[in-house]
Amino acid sequence: MSIFTKKRLISFVIPVHNEQEGLSDFLEHKFFPVTKKLKDYRTEYIFVNDGSTDSTLKIVQDYAAKDKNIKVISFSRNFGKEIALAAGYRFAKGDAVISIDADGQQPPNLIPEFIKKWNEGAEVVTGVRDHYTKHGFIAKIGSKFFYKLLRKMGNEYTVPGSTDYRLIDRVVIDEYNKLTEHNRITRGLIDWLGFKQTNIYYIYGSRMAGKTSYNFSKLFHLALDSFVSMSTTPLMILGHLGAFIMLGSFLLGMFCIINQYILGDPLQLYWDGAVQMTIFITFLVGIILVAQAITALYISHIHAETQGRPLYIIDKKSSRNL
Ligand code: UDP
Ligand code: MG
């Protein structure tokens, strides 16, 4: 390489939320030892402090004080990891951007492999976790089901087990940064963007310290949100269900009329008006309730988008080197 061609820049985006226990250990012993060896590239590090309430902010600020290539975006409160990634991606200046968790579950020693795939022409390299290392039966079944549904709903690119350990080329980042939705699941959106994508499979480790911020209910809501924001299939399913129930009740009603009023109840069911009413009302109430729930979900999303709020709020005082 001639001295006149500038080395390409790689940006690392690391969302952090209450990671004080393992963060320094992760950076010193796992992460920096790998990234400091990338001699053919310039590097920048963007920590997105997502409303930590422990000393995480202080830790990353101390790093930033020593190195101007270490940047800290500090949110005014917790906005969630998807939004933290969005902020990091917007600030990243790199020719490629690599996002990685700060808890050590995504092994940094694969970073050179991500870069290699990028140099071979891939524009998105996604880290896909080995399924069988997943902790917990429910989590396993849940994520299997989640990806099945995601695919059914038209996101055929999303490979089961895809994680946010990912390299993205500048062209894709520029497109990603144009997306404005608030309800977002980064994986789904990146896949939706297209471009040349490839995967790297890895064993998902266990946390170095601390505990996950995603419990079952948080994951469930994330999954639900991503379905609603990525597709209208739930509405279609509802339509089918409604049609099915209506047809069913129509047939039952016809049966009732014919059996009772035309044939004189040969089956001796003695269904009186109250029973008939109950059949119909139960069905109709069912349809209405489900329809209402789904419609409400969509309206809540429309509501959030039309508010036009910024995705996140940065606390400039505690941010560094931006
Ligand atoms: N994280 C974040 N905001 C949150 C929750 C988590 O920025 O509200 C960060 C967290 O510090 C970590 C990464 O996102 O670097 C993954 O979080 P976690 O390990 O809790 O999720 P899991 O590995 O269980 O999917
Ligand atoms: Mg984790």
Coordinates of C-alpha atoms and ligand atoms in Angstrom, one line a residue:
M1 CA 0.0 0.0 0.0
S2 CA 1.4 3.4 -1.0
I3 CA 1.8 6.0 1.7
F4 CA -0.7 8.2 -0.2
T5 CA -3.6 5.9 0.0
K6 CA -5.3 6.2 3.3
K7 CA -6.0 3.0 5.2
R8 CA -9.6 2.1 5.4
L9 CA -11.5 2.9 8.6
I10 CA -13.4 0.2 10.5
S11 CA -15.9 1.5 13.1
F12 CA -16.8 -0.7 16.1
V13 CA -20.3 0.0 17.6
I14 CA -20.7 -1.4 21.1
P15 CA -24.0 -0.8 22.9
V16 CA -23.6 -0.8 26.7
H17 CA -26.2 -0.9 29.4
N18 CA -25.2 -1.6 32.9
E19 CA -22.1 -3.6 32.0
Q20 CA -19.8 -2.4 34.8
E21 CA -19.0 -5.9 36.1
G22 CA -17.5 -7.4 33.0
L23 CA -16.8 -4.5 30.6
S24 CA -13.2 -3.7 31.4
D25 CA -12.3 -7.3 31.5
F26 CA -14.0 -7.9 28.1
L27 CA -12.3 -4.9 26.5
E28 CA -8.8 -5.5 27.9
H29 CA -8.6 -9.2 27.5
K30 CA -10.8 -10.1 24.6
F31 CA -11.7 -7.2 22.4
F32 CA -8.8 -4.7 22.2
P33 CA -6.2 -7.5 21.8
V34 CA -7.9 -8.5 18.6
T35 CA -8.7 -5.0 17.2
K36 CA -5.3 -3.5 18.0
K37 CA -3.8 -6.1 15.7
L38 CA -5.7 -4.9 12.7
K39 CA -2.7 -3.0 11.3
D40 CA -4.1 -2.6 7.8
Y41 CA -7.0 -0.5 9.0
R42 CA -7.7 2.6 11.0
T43 CA -10.2 1.9 13.8
E44 CA -12.7 3.9 15.8
Y45 CA -14.8 2.7 18.7
I46 CA -18.3 4.0 19.4
F47 CA -19.7 3.1 22.7
V48 CA -23.4 3.8 23.0
N49 CA -24.2 4.2 26.7
D50 CA -27.9 3.2 26.8
G51 CA -29.0 4.8 30.0
S52 CA -26.8 2.8 32.3
T53 CA -27.4 3.4 36.0
D54 CA -24.1 1.9 37.2
S55 CA -20.5 3.0 36.5
T56 CA -20.5 1.8 32.8
L57 CA -20.6 5.4 31.6
K58 CA -17.6 6.3 33.7
I59 CA -15.6 3.3 32.4
V60 CA -16.1 4.2 28.8
Q61 CA -15.5 7.9 29.4
D62 CA -12.2 7.0 30.9
Y63 CA -11.3 5.1 27.8
A64 CA -12.4 8.1 25.6
A65 CA -10.2 10.4 27.7
K66 CA -7.1 8.4 26.7
D67 CA -7.9 7.9 23.0
K68 CA -9.8 10.3 20.7
N69 CA -10.8 7.4 18.5
I70 CA -12.9 6.0 21.3
K71 CA -16.2 7.8 21.2
V72 CA -19.0 7.8 23.7
I73 CA -22.6 8.5 22.7
S74 CA -24.5 8.7 25.9
F75 CA -28.3 8.6 25.9
S76 CA -30.4 10.6 28.3
R77 CA -32.1 7.4 29.4
N78 CA -32.5 3.7 28.4
F79 CA -33.8 3.5 24.8
G80 CA -33.2 -0.2 24.2
K81 CA -30.4 -1.9 22.3
E82 CA -32.0 -1.6 18.8
I83 CA -32.0 2.2 19.2
A84 CA -28.5 2.2 20.6
L85 CA -27.3 0.3 17.5
A86 CA -29.1 2.8 15.3
A87 CA -27.3 5.7 17.0
G88 CA -24.0 4.0 16.7
Y89 CA -24.6 3.3 13.0
R90 CA -25.4 6.9 12.4
F91 CA -22.3 8.2 14.0
A92 CA -19.9 5.6 12.6
K93 CA -17.7 7.0 9.8
G94 CA -16.1 3.7 8.9
D95 CA -15.9 2.0 5.5
A96 CA -17.2 -0.9 7.4
V97 CA -19.0 -1.0 10.7
I98 CA -18.9 -3.9 13.1
S99 CA -21.4 -4.2 16.0
I100 CA -20.7 -6.4 18.9
D101 CA -22.1 -6.9 22.4
A102 CA -20.1 -5.9 25.4
D103 CA -20.8 -9.0 27.5
G104 CA -18.3 -11.4 25.8
Q105 CA -21.1 -13.7 24.4
Q106 CA -19.9 -12.8 20.9
P107 CA -16.3 -13.9 20.5
P108 CA -14.1 -10.9 19.2
N109 CA -11.5 -13.3 17.8
L110 CA -13.8 -13.8 14.8
I111 CA -13.5 -10.1 13.8
P112 CA -10.7 -10.8 11.3
E113 CA -12.9 -13.4 9.7
F114 CA -15.7 -10.8 9.3
I115 CA -13.2 -8.5 7.6
K116 CA -12.0 -11.2 5.4
K117 CA -15.5 -11.9 4.1
W118 CA -16.0 -8.2 3.6
N119 CA -12.8 -8.0 1.5
E120 CA -14.1 -10.9 -0.5
G121 CA -17.1 -8.8 -1.5
A122 CA -19.7 -9.3 1.1
E123 CA -21.6 -6.2 2.1
V124 CA -23.2 -7.6 5.2
V125 CA -21.6 -10.3 7.2
T126 CA -23.9 -11.6 10.0
G127 CA -22.8 -13.7 13.0
V128 CA -25.2 -16.6 13.4
R129 CA -25.3 -18.4 16.6
D130 CA -25.1 -22.1 17.0
H131 CA -28.6 -23.0 18.1
Y132 CA -27.7 -25.8 20.5
T133 CA -25.7 -23.6 22.8
K134 CA -28.8 -21.7 23.7
H135 CA -29.7 -21.6 27.4
G136 CA -33.1 -22.7 28.4
F137 CA -35.8 -24.8 26.7
I138 CA -38.3 -22.0 26.4
A139 CA -35.7 -19.6 24.9
K140 CA -34.8 -22.2 22.4
I141 CA -38.3 -23.1 21.3
G142 CA -39.2 -19.4 21.4
S143 CA -36.4 -18.3 19.1
K144 CA -37.1 -21.2 16.7
F145 CA -40.7 -20.2 16.5
F146 CA -39.8 -16.6 16.1
Y147 CA -37.6 -17.2 13.0
K148 CA -40.1 -19.5 11.5
L149 CA -42.7 -16.9 11.8
L150 CA -40.4 -14.1 10.5
R151 CA -39.7 -16.2 7.4
K152 CA -43.4 -17.0 6.9
M153 CA -44.0 -13.3 7.0
G154 CA -41.9 -12.6 4.1
N155 CA -38.5 -12.1 5.6
E156 CA -37.0 -15.0 3.9
Y157 CA -33.4 -13.8 4.3
T158 CA -33.3 -13.9 8.0
V159 CA -31.4 -17.0 9.0
P160 CA -32.5 -18.6 12.3
G161 CA -30.0 -17.6 15.0
S162 CA -28.9 -14.4 13.4
T163 CA -27.4 -12.0 15.9
D164 CA -26.4 -8.4 16.0
Y165 CA -22.7 -9.4 15.8
R166 CA -22.4 -8.1 12.3
L167 CA -20.2 -6.2 9.8
I168 CA -21.9 -3.8 7.5
D169 CA -20.4 -2.0 4.5
R170 CA -20.6 1.8 4.1
V171 CA -23.2 1.5 1.3
V172 CA -25.6 -0.5 3.4
I173 CA -25.0 1.7 6.5
D174 CA -26.0 4.8 4.4
E175 CA -29.2 3.1 3.4
Y176 CA -29.9 1.9 6.9
N177 CA -29.5 5.4 8.3
K178 CA -32.3 6.6 6.1
L179 CA -34.8 4.3 7.8
T180 CA -37.0 6.2 10.2
E181 CA -39.2 3.7 12.1
H182 CA -39.1 3.7 15.8
N183 CA -40.2 0.1 16.3
R184 CA -37.3 -1.6 14.8
I185 CA -35.5 -4.9 15.0
T186 CA -32.1 -4.3 13.4
R187 CA -31.7 -7.8 12.1
G188 CA -34.9 -7.7 10.1
L189 CA -34.2 -4.3 8.6
I190 CA -30.7 -5.2 7.5
D191 CA -32.0 -8.3 5.9
W192 CA -34.8 -6.3 4.3
L193 CA -32.3 -3.9 2.8
G194 CA -30.8 -6.7 0.8
F195 CA -27.2 -6.4 -0.7
K196 CA -24.7 -9.1 -0.7
Q197 CA -25.1 -11.0 2.6
T198 CA -23.2 -13.8 4.1
N199 CA -23.0 -15.5 7.5
I200 CA -20.4 -16.6 10.0
Y201 CA -21.5 -19.3 12.4
Y202 CA -20.2 -19.2 15.9
I203 CA -20.8 -20.6 19.4
Y204 CA -22.7 -18.2 21.5
G205 CA -20.7 -18.0 24.8
S206 CA -22.0 -17.2 28.2
R207 CA -21.9 -13.7 29.7
M208 CA -18.6 -12.8 31.3
A209 CA -20.4 -11.0 34.1
G210 CA -23.7 -9.4 35.0
K211 CA -27.0 -10.6 33.6
T212 CA -29.0 -10.3 30.4
S213 CA -31.4 -7.3 30.1
Y214 CA -33.7 -9.4 28.0
N215 CA -36.1 -11.5 30.0
F216 CA -38.8 -13.6 28.4
S217 CA -41.4 -10.9 28.4
K218 CA -39.1 -8.3 26.8
L219 CA -38.1 -10.8 24.1
F220 CA -41.8 -11.6 23.5
H221 CA -42.7 -8.0 23.0
L222 CA -39.7 -7.5 20.7
A223 CA -40.8 -10.4 18.6
L224 CA -44.4 -9.1 18.5
D225 CA -43.3 -5.6 17.6
S226 CA -41.1 -6.9 14.8
F227 CA -44.0 -8.8 13.3
V228 CA -46.2 -5.9 13.3
S229 CA -43.6 -3.5 11.9
M230 CA -42.4 -5.9 9.2
S231 CA -45.6 -7.3 7.9
T232 CA -49.4 -7.2 7.8
T233 CA -49.7 -11.0 8.0
P234 CA -51.4 -10.9 11.4
L235 CA -54.2 -8.9 9.8
M236 CA -54.5 -11.5 7.1
I237 CA -54.5 -14.4 9.6
L238 CA -57.3 -12.5 11.5
G239 CA -59.2 -12.2 8.3
H240 CA -59.1 -15.9 7.7
L241 CA -60.0 -16.7 11.3
G242 CA -62.9 -14.3 11.1
A243 CA -64.1 -15.9 7.8
F244 CA -63.8 -19.4 9.3
I245 CA -65.7 -18.5 12.4
M246 CA -68.4 -16.8 10.5
L247 CA -68.8 -19.7 8.1
G248 CA -68.9 -22.1 11.1
S249 CA -71.5 -20.2 12.9
F250 CA -73.6 -19.8 9.7
L251 CA -73.5 -23.6 9.2
L252 CA -74.4 -24.3 12.8
G253 CA -77.2 -21.8 12.5
M254 CA -78.5 -23.5 9.3
F255 CA -78.3 -26.9 11.0
C256 CA -80.2 -25.5 14.0
I257 CA -83.0 -24.1 11.8
I258 CA -83.3 -27.2 9.6
N259 CA -83.1 -29.6 12.5
Q260 CA -85.5 -27.7 14.8
Y261 CA -88.0 -25.9 12.6
I262 CA -88.1 -27.9 9.4
L263 CA -87.5 -31.4 10.5
G264 CA -89.0 -31.0 14.0
D265 CA -85.9 -31.9 16.0
P266 CA -85.4 -35.6 15.1
L267 CA -82.1 -35.5 16.9
Q268 CA -84.0 -34.4 20.0
L269 CA -81.4 -31.7 20.9
Y270 CA -84.0 -29.3 22.3
W271 CA -81.9 -26.3 21.5
D272 CA -83.9 -23.4 22.6
G273 CA -83.5 -19.8 21.7
A274 CA -81.0 -19.2 24.6
V275 CA -78.7 -21.9 23.3
Q276 CA -78.9 -20.5 19.8
M277 CA -78.1 -17.0 21.0
T278 CA -75.2 -18.3 23.1
I279 CA -73.6 -20.0 20.1
F280 CA -73.8 -16.9 17.9
I281 CA -72.8 -14.4 20.6
T282 CA -69.8 -16.4 21.7
F283 CA -68.5 -16.6 18.2
L284 CA -69.1 -13.0 17.4
V285 CA -67.6 -11.7 20.6
G286 CA -64.5 -13.9 19.9
I287 CA -64.1 -12.3 16.5
I288 CA -64.5 -8.8 17.8
L289 CA -62.1 -9.2 20.6
V290 CA -59.3 -10.6 18.5
A291 CA -59.9 -8.0 15.8
Q292 CA -59.8 -5.3 18.3
A293 CA -56.6 -6.4 19.8
I294 CA -54.8 -6.6 16.5
T295 CA -56.2 -3.4 15.3
A296 CA -55.1 -1.7 18.4
L297 CA -51.6 -3.0 17.9
Y298 CA -51.4 -1.5 14.5
I299 CA -52.9 1.8 15.6
S300 CA -50.3 2.0 18.4
H301 CA -47.5 1.6 15.8
I302 CA -49.1 4.2 13.5
H303 CA -49.4 6.5 16.6
A304 CA -45.7 6.1 17.4
E305 CA -44.6 6.8 13.9
T306 CA -46.8 9.8 13.4
Q307 CA -45.5 11.5 16.5
G308 CA -42.3 12.0 14.6
R309 CA -40.2 12.1 17.7
P310 CA -36.4 11.7 17.3
L311 CA -35.2 8.1 17.8
Y312 CA -33.1 9.0 20.8
I313 CA -31.9 11.8 22.9
I314 CA -28.2 12.3 23.5
D315 CA -26.9 13.7 26.7
K316 CA -24.1 16.0 25.3
K317 CA -22.5 16.6 28.7
S318 CA -21.6 12.9 29.1
S319 CA -20.8 12.1 25.5
R320 CA -17.2 12.2 24.4
N321 CA -15.1 12.8 21.2
L322 CA -18.2 13.1 18.9
Ligands
UDP1 N1 -27.9 -3.4 25.9 C1 -28.3 -2.1 25.6 N2 -29.5 -1.6 25.9 C2 -30.4 -2.4 26.6 C3 -30.1 -3.7 26.9 C4 -28.8 -4.2 26.5 O1 -27.5 -1.3 25.0 O2 -31.5 -1.9 26.9 C5 -26.6 -3.9 25.4 C6 -25.9 -4.7 26.5 O3 -25.1 -3.9 27.3 C7 -25.1 -5.7 25.6 C8 -26.0 -5.9 24.4 O4 -26.9 -4.8 24.3 O5 -23.9 -5.1 25.2 C9 -26.7 -7.2 24.5 O6 -27.5 -7.2 25.7 P1 -27.8 -8.5 26.5 O7 -26.6 -9.3 26.7 O8 -28.6 -8.1 27.7 O9 -28.8 -9.3 25.5 P2 -28.7 -10.9 25.1 O10 -27.2 -11.2 24.9 O11 -29.3 -11.6 26.2 O12 -29.4 -10.9 23.8
MG2 MG -25.7 -10.9 26.0

